[in-house]
Every structure is written in C-alpha cells, then in structure tokens.
mmCIF file of C-alpha atoms in Angstrom:
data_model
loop_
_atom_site.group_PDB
_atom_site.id
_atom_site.type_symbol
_atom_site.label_atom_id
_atom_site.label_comp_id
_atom_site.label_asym_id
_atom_site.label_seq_id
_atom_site.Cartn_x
_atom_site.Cartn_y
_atom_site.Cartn_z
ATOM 1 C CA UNK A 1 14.502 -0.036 -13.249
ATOM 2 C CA UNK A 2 13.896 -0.641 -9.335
ATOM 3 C CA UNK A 3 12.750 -4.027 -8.172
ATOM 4 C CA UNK A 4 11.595 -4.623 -4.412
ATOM 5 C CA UNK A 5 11.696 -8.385 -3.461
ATOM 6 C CA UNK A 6 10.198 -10.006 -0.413
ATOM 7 C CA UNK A 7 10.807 -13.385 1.278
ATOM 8 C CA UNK A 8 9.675 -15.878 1.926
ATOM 9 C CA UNK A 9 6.271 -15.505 -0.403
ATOM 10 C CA UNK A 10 4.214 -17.663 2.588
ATOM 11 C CA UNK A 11 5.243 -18.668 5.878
ATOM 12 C CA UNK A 12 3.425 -20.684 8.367
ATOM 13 C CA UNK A 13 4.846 -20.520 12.217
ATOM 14 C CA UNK A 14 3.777 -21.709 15.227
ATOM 15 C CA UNK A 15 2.747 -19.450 18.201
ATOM 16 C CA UNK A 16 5.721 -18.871 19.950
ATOM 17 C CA UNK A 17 8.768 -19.274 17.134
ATOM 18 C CA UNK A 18 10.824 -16.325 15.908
ATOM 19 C CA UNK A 19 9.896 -14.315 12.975
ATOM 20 C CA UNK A 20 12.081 -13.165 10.041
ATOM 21 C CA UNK A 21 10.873 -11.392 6.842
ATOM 22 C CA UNK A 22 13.151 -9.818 4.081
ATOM 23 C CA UNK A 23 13.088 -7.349 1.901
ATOM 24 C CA UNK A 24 15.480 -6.179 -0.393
ATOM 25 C CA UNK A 25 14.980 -3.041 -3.439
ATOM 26 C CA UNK A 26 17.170 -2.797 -6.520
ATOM 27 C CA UNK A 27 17.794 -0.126 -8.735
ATOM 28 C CA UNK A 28 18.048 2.698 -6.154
ATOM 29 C CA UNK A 29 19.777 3.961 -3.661
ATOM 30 C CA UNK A 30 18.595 5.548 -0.423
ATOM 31 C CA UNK A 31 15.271 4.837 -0.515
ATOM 32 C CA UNK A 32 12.663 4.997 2.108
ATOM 33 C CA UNK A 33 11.279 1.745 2.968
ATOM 34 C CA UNK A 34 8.279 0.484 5.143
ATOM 35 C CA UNK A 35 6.449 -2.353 6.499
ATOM 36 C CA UNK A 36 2.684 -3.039 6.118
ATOM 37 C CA UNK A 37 0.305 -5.333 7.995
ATOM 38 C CA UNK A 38 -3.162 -6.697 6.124
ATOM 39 C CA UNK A 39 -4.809 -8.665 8.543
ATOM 40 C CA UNK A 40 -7.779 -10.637 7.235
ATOM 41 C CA UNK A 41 -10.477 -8.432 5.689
ATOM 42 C CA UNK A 42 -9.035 -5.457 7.345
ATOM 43 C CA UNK A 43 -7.242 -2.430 5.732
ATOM 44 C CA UNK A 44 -3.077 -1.770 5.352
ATOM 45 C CA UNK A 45 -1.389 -0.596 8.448
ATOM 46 C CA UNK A 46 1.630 1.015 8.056
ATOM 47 C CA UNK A 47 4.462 -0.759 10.908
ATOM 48 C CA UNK A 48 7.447 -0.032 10.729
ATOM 49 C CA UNK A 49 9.275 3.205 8.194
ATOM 50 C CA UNK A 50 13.195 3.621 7.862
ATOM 51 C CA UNK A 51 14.768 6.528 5.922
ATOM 52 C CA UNK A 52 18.450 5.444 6.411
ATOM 53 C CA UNK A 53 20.583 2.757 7.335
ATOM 54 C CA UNK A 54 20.095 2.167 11.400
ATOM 55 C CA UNK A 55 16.908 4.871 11.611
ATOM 56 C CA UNK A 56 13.570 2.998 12.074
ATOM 57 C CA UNK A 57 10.197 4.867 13.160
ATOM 58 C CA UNK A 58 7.934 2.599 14.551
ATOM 59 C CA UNK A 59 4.104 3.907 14.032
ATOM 60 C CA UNK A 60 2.095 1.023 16.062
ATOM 61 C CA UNK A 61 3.777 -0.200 19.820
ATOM 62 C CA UNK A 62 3.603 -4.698 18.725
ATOM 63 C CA UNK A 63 5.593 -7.361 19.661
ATOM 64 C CA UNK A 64 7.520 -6.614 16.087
ATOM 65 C CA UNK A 65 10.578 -5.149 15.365
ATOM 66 C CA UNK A 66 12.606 -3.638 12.059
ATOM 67 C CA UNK A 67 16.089 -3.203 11.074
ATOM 68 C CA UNK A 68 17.828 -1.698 8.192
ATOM 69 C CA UNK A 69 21.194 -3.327 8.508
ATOM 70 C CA UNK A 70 22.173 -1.708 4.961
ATOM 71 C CA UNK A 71 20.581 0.824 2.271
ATOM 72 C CA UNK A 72 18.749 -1.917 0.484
ATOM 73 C CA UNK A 73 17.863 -4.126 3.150
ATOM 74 C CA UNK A 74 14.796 -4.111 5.376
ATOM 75 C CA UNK A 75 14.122 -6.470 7.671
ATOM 76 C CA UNK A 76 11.151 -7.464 9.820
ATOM 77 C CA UNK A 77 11.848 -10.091 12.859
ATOM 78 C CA UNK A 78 9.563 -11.146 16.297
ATOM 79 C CA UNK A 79 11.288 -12.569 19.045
ATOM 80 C CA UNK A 80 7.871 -15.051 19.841
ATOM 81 C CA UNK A 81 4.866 -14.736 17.569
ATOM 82 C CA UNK A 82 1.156 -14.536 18.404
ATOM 83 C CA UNK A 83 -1.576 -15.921 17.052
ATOM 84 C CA UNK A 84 -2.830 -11.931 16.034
ATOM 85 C CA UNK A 85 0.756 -11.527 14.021
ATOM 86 C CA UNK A 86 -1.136 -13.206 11.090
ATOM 87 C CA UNK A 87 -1.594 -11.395 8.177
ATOM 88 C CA UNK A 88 -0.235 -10.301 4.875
ATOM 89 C CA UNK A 89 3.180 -8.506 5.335
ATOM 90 C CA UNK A 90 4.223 -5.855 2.413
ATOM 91 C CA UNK A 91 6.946 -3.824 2.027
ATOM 92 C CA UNK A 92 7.626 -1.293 0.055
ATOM 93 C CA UNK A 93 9.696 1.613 -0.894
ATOM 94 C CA UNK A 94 9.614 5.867 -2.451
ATOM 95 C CA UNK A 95 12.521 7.523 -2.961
ATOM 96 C CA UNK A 96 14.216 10.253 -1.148
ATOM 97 C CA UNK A 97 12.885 13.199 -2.972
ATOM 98 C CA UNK A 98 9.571 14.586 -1.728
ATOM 99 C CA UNK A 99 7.317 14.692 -0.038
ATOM 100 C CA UNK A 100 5.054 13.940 -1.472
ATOM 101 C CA UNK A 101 6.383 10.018 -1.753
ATOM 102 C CA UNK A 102 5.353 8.200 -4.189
ATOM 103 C CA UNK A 103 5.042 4.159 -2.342
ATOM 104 C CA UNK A 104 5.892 1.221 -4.414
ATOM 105 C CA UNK A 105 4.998 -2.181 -3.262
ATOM 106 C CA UNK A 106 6.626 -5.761 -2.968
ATOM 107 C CA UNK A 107 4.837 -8.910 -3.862
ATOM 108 C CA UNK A 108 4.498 -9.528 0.005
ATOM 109 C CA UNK A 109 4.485 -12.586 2.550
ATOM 110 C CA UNK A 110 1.587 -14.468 3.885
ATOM 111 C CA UNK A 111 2.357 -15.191 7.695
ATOM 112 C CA UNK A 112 -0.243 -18.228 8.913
ATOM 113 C CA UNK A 113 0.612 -18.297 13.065
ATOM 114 C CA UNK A 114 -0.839 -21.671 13.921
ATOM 115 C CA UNK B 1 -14.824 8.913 11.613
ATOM 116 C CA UNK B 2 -12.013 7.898 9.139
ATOM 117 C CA UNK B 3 -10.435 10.292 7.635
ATOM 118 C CA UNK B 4 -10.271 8.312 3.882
ATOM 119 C CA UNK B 5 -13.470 6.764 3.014
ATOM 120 C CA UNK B 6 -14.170 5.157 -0.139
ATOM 121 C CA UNK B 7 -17.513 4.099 -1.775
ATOM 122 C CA UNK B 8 -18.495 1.548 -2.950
ATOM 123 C CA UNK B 9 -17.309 -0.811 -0.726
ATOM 124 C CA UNK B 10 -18.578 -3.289 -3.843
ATOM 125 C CA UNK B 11 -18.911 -3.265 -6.829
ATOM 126 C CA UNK B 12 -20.161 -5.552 -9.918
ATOM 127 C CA UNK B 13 -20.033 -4.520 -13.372
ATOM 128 C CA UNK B 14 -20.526 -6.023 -16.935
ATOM 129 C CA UNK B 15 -17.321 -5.979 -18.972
ATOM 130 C CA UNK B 16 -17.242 -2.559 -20.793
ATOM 131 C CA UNK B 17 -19.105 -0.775 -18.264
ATOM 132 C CA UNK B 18 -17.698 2.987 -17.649
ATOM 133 C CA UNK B 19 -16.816 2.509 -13.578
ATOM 134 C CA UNK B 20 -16.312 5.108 -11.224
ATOM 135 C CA UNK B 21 -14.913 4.375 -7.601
ATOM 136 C CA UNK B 22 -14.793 7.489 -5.072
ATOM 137 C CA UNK B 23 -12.929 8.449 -2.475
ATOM 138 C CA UNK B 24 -13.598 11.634 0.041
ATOM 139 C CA UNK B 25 -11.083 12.888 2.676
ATOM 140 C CA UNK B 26 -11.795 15.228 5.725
ATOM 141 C CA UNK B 27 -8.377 16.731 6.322
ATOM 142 C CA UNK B 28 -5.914 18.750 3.925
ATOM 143 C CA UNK B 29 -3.582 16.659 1.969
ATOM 144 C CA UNK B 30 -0.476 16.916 -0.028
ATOM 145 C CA UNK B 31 -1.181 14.144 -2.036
ATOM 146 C CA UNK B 32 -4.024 11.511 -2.926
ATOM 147 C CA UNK B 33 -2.672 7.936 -3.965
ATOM 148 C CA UNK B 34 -4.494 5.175 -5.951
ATOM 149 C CA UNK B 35 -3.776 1.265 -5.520
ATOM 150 C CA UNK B 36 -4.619 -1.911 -7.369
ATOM 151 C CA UNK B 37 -4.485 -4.802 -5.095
ATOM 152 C CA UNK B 38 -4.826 -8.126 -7.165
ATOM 153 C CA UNK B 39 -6.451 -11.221 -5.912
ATOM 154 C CA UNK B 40 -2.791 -12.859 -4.811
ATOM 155 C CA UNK B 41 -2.309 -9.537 -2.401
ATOM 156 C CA UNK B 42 0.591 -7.432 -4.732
ATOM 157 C CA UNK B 43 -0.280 -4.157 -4.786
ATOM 158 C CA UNK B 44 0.241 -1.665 -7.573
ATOM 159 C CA UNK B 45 0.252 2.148 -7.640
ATOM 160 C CA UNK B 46 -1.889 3.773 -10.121
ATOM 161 C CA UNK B 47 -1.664 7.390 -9.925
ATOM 162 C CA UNK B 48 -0.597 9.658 -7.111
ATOM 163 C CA UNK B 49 -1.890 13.173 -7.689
ATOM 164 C CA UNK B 50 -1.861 16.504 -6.046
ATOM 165 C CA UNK B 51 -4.558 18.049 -8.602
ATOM 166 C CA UNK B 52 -6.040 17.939 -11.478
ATOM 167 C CA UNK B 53 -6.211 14.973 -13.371
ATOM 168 C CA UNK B 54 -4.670 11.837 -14.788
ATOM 169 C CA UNK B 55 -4.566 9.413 -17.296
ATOM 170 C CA UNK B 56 -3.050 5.901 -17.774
ATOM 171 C CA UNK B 57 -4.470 3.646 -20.504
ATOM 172 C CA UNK B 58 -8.314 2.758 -19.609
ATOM 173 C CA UNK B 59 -8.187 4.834 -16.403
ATOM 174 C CA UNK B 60 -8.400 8.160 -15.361
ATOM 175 C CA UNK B 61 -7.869 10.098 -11.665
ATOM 176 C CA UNK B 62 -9.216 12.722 -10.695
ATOM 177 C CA UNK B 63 -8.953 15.066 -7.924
ATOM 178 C CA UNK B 64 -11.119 18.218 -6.476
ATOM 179 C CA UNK B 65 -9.055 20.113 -3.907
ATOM 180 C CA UNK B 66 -11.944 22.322 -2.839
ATOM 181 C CA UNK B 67 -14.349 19.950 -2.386
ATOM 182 C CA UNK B 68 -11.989 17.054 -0.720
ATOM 183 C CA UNK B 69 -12.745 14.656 -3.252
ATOM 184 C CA UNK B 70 -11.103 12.245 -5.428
ATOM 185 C CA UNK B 71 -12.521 9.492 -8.274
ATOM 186 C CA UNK B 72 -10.920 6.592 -10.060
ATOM 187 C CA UNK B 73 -12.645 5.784 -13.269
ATOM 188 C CA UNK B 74 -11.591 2.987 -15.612
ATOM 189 C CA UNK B 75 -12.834 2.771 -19.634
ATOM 190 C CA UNK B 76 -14.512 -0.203 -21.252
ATOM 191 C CA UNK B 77 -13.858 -2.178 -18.275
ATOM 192 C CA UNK B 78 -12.509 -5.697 -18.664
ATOM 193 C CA UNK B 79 -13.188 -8.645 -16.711
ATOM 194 C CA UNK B 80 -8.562 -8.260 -15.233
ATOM 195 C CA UNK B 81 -9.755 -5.464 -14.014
ATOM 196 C CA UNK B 82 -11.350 -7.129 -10.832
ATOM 197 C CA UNK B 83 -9.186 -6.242 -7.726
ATOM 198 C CA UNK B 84 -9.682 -4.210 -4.859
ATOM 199 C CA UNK B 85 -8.975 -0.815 -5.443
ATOM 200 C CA UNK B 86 -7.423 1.671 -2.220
ATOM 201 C CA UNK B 87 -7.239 5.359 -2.220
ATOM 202 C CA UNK B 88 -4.675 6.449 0.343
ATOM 203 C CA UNK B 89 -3.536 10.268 1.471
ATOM 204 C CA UNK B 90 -0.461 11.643 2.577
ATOM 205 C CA UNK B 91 -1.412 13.791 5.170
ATOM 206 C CA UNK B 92 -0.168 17.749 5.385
ATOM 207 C CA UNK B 93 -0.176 17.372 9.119
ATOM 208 C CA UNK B 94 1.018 14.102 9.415
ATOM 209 C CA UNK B 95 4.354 12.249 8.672
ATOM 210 C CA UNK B 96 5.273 12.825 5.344
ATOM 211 C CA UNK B 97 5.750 9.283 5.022
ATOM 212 C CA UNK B 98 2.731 7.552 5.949
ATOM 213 C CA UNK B 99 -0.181 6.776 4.001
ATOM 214 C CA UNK B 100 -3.997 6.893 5.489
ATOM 215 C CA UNK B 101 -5.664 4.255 3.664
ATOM 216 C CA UNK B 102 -9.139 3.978 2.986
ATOM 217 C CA UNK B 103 -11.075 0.777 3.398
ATOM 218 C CA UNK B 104 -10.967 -0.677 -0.488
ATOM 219 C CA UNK B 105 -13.304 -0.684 -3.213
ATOM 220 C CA UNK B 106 -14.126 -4.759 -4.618
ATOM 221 C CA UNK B 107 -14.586 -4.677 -8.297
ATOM 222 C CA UNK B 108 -15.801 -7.284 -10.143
ATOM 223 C CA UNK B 109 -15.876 -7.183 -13.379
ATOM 224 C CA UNK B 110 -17.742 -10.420 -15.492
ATOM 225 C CA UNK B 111 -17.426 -10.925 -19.125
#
C-alpha cells in the first residue's frame, strides 16, 4: 500500500532563516505530488505541483520554492522566511492515471515563523 | 464569488443524528472530491465522484450533475465524527491537477 510521509511534524523558525520541508511517498511510482498551504482559519491553497522528476508548476508567485530531486521525493525550501509563511504545510500525492486525480494527503508540518 | 461553496459553515449535532453537509459549484467539473480534516490537521479523502452516488460505511456522497450540486451525509453519527469536512472540484477548464476547495464544513458531534 502507498504511504506519504512528511517532516518535520512542527517547526518553529525565526523570520529570516531558511526553510526545508520533506516529503517522501512509498508504494508507487511516478506519482504526482503537490504542496498545500493552510494558513490560520483560512482554506487549502494549492503551491507548488510536480508530475516528474525536475518539472515543478508553481500556481501562487511566494517567496517559496519546490524541487523533485527524485520520483519519490518532494521538497519544499525558502531562502528567508516571513512572518506570513506560517501555516500548515501538506503534501500529498494521485497517481499518474487520470484525470480525474484522485489526491491523497500526508500528515503535514506546522511552520510557527516567530 | 467562489466557485465551491459549502454550507453549513457549522454544524452541531447529537450523536446519531442523520447529517447532511452540502456543497454547490458554479462551473463544470470532472470530478467532485470529499475530505475529512481531523482536529491535528491530516486530511483524509472520502469519496471522489463524477456521478451518481457513493457509499463507505456510515456515509454516503452524492452528486447532481444538472443541478451543480453535491451532499455528504453520514449515518447514526458518532461523536469521531467531528472534523471539518472540505468538498473540493477538479475543474474541466482548469489544470487537471488542482483542486478548488471550498471553505469547510465544522461538525461537531456530542455524545
């Protein structure tokens, strides 16, 4: 079965520092895989999406980046945080075959920027 | 105007209580997605469904093409049943990929 893990689970950074989230999926290959941003009693916003190694589409201009330095492997990093990078960060993956695509969550990270 | 929007925004119920949790959309979809945040954030799909209807244990999805409309009902409710529960559709137009979320529906269910 596939198994998406995220970390770290919380995080708390000051404004300023470098950011780096993980996220890794098991039990498939190929998959598409995305980044979401909850911020604090607001809805999901969908970042960052990759459907290969090396191809990310960005969906909201941020001081964020992503990188999919291998099938499995999807990575979320800031060069200098703000205070408004807060939030809960998700990722998740669907597989290759649609669309429609079918999202599966990870257990996400809580970012505090102090 | 968003183009998800789910109602109630809250919602309290007495365990066992039949609920029902909407969700309209103004655009054409190819499919209509139903999530299960829990209290610690993790999110869980439900259903995703094109039409028709379906069923997983205590709760049903259905959706209504014609008239843009989609409904999450759960059976004999249960007091783990309170999380906040998001419709999101993939858009025809749109990327194939992305999800338009609507805002969340609070449940609270007490025993």
């Amino acid at each position: 079965s596939q198994t998406i893990h995220q970390w770290p689970a919380t995080l708390v950074q000051p404004v300023g520092s470098p950011l780096s989230l993980e996220c890794t999926v098991e039990g498939t290959s190929n998959p598409n895989l995305y980044w979401y941003r909850q911020a604090a009693g607001r809805g999901l916003q969908l970042l960052f999406y990759s459907v290969g190694i090396g191809q990310i589409s960005s969906e909201v201009p941020q001081n964020l980046s992503a990188s999919r330095p291998q099938d499995r492997q999807f990575i979320l990093s800031s060069k200098k945080l703000l205070l408004s990078d807060s939030g809960f960060y998700l990722c998740a993956w669907s597989g290759y075959r649609g669309p429609p695509y079918e999202q599966y969550f990870g257990p996400g990270t809580r970012l505090t920027v102090t | 105007k968003n183009e998800v929007e789910q109602s109630p925004q809250n919602l309290t119920a007495q365990e066992g209580e039949f609920i029902t949790i909407n969700c309209s959309y103004s655009v054409g979809i190819s499919a209509l997605h139903w999530l299960q945040q829990h209290p610690g954030g993790g999110i869980v799909s439900l259903f995703m469904l094109s039409s028709g209807k379906k069923k997983h244990g205590r709760l049903i999805a259905t959706i209504n093409i014609q008239e843009k409309h989609s409904s999450l009902h759960i059976t004999a409710s249960h007091p783990r049943d309170s999380a906040v529960y998001i419709c999101a559709a993939t858009i025809s137009s749109g990327s194939a990929r992305q999800l338009t979320f609507g805002s969340g529906t609070q449940l609270t269910v007490l025993p």
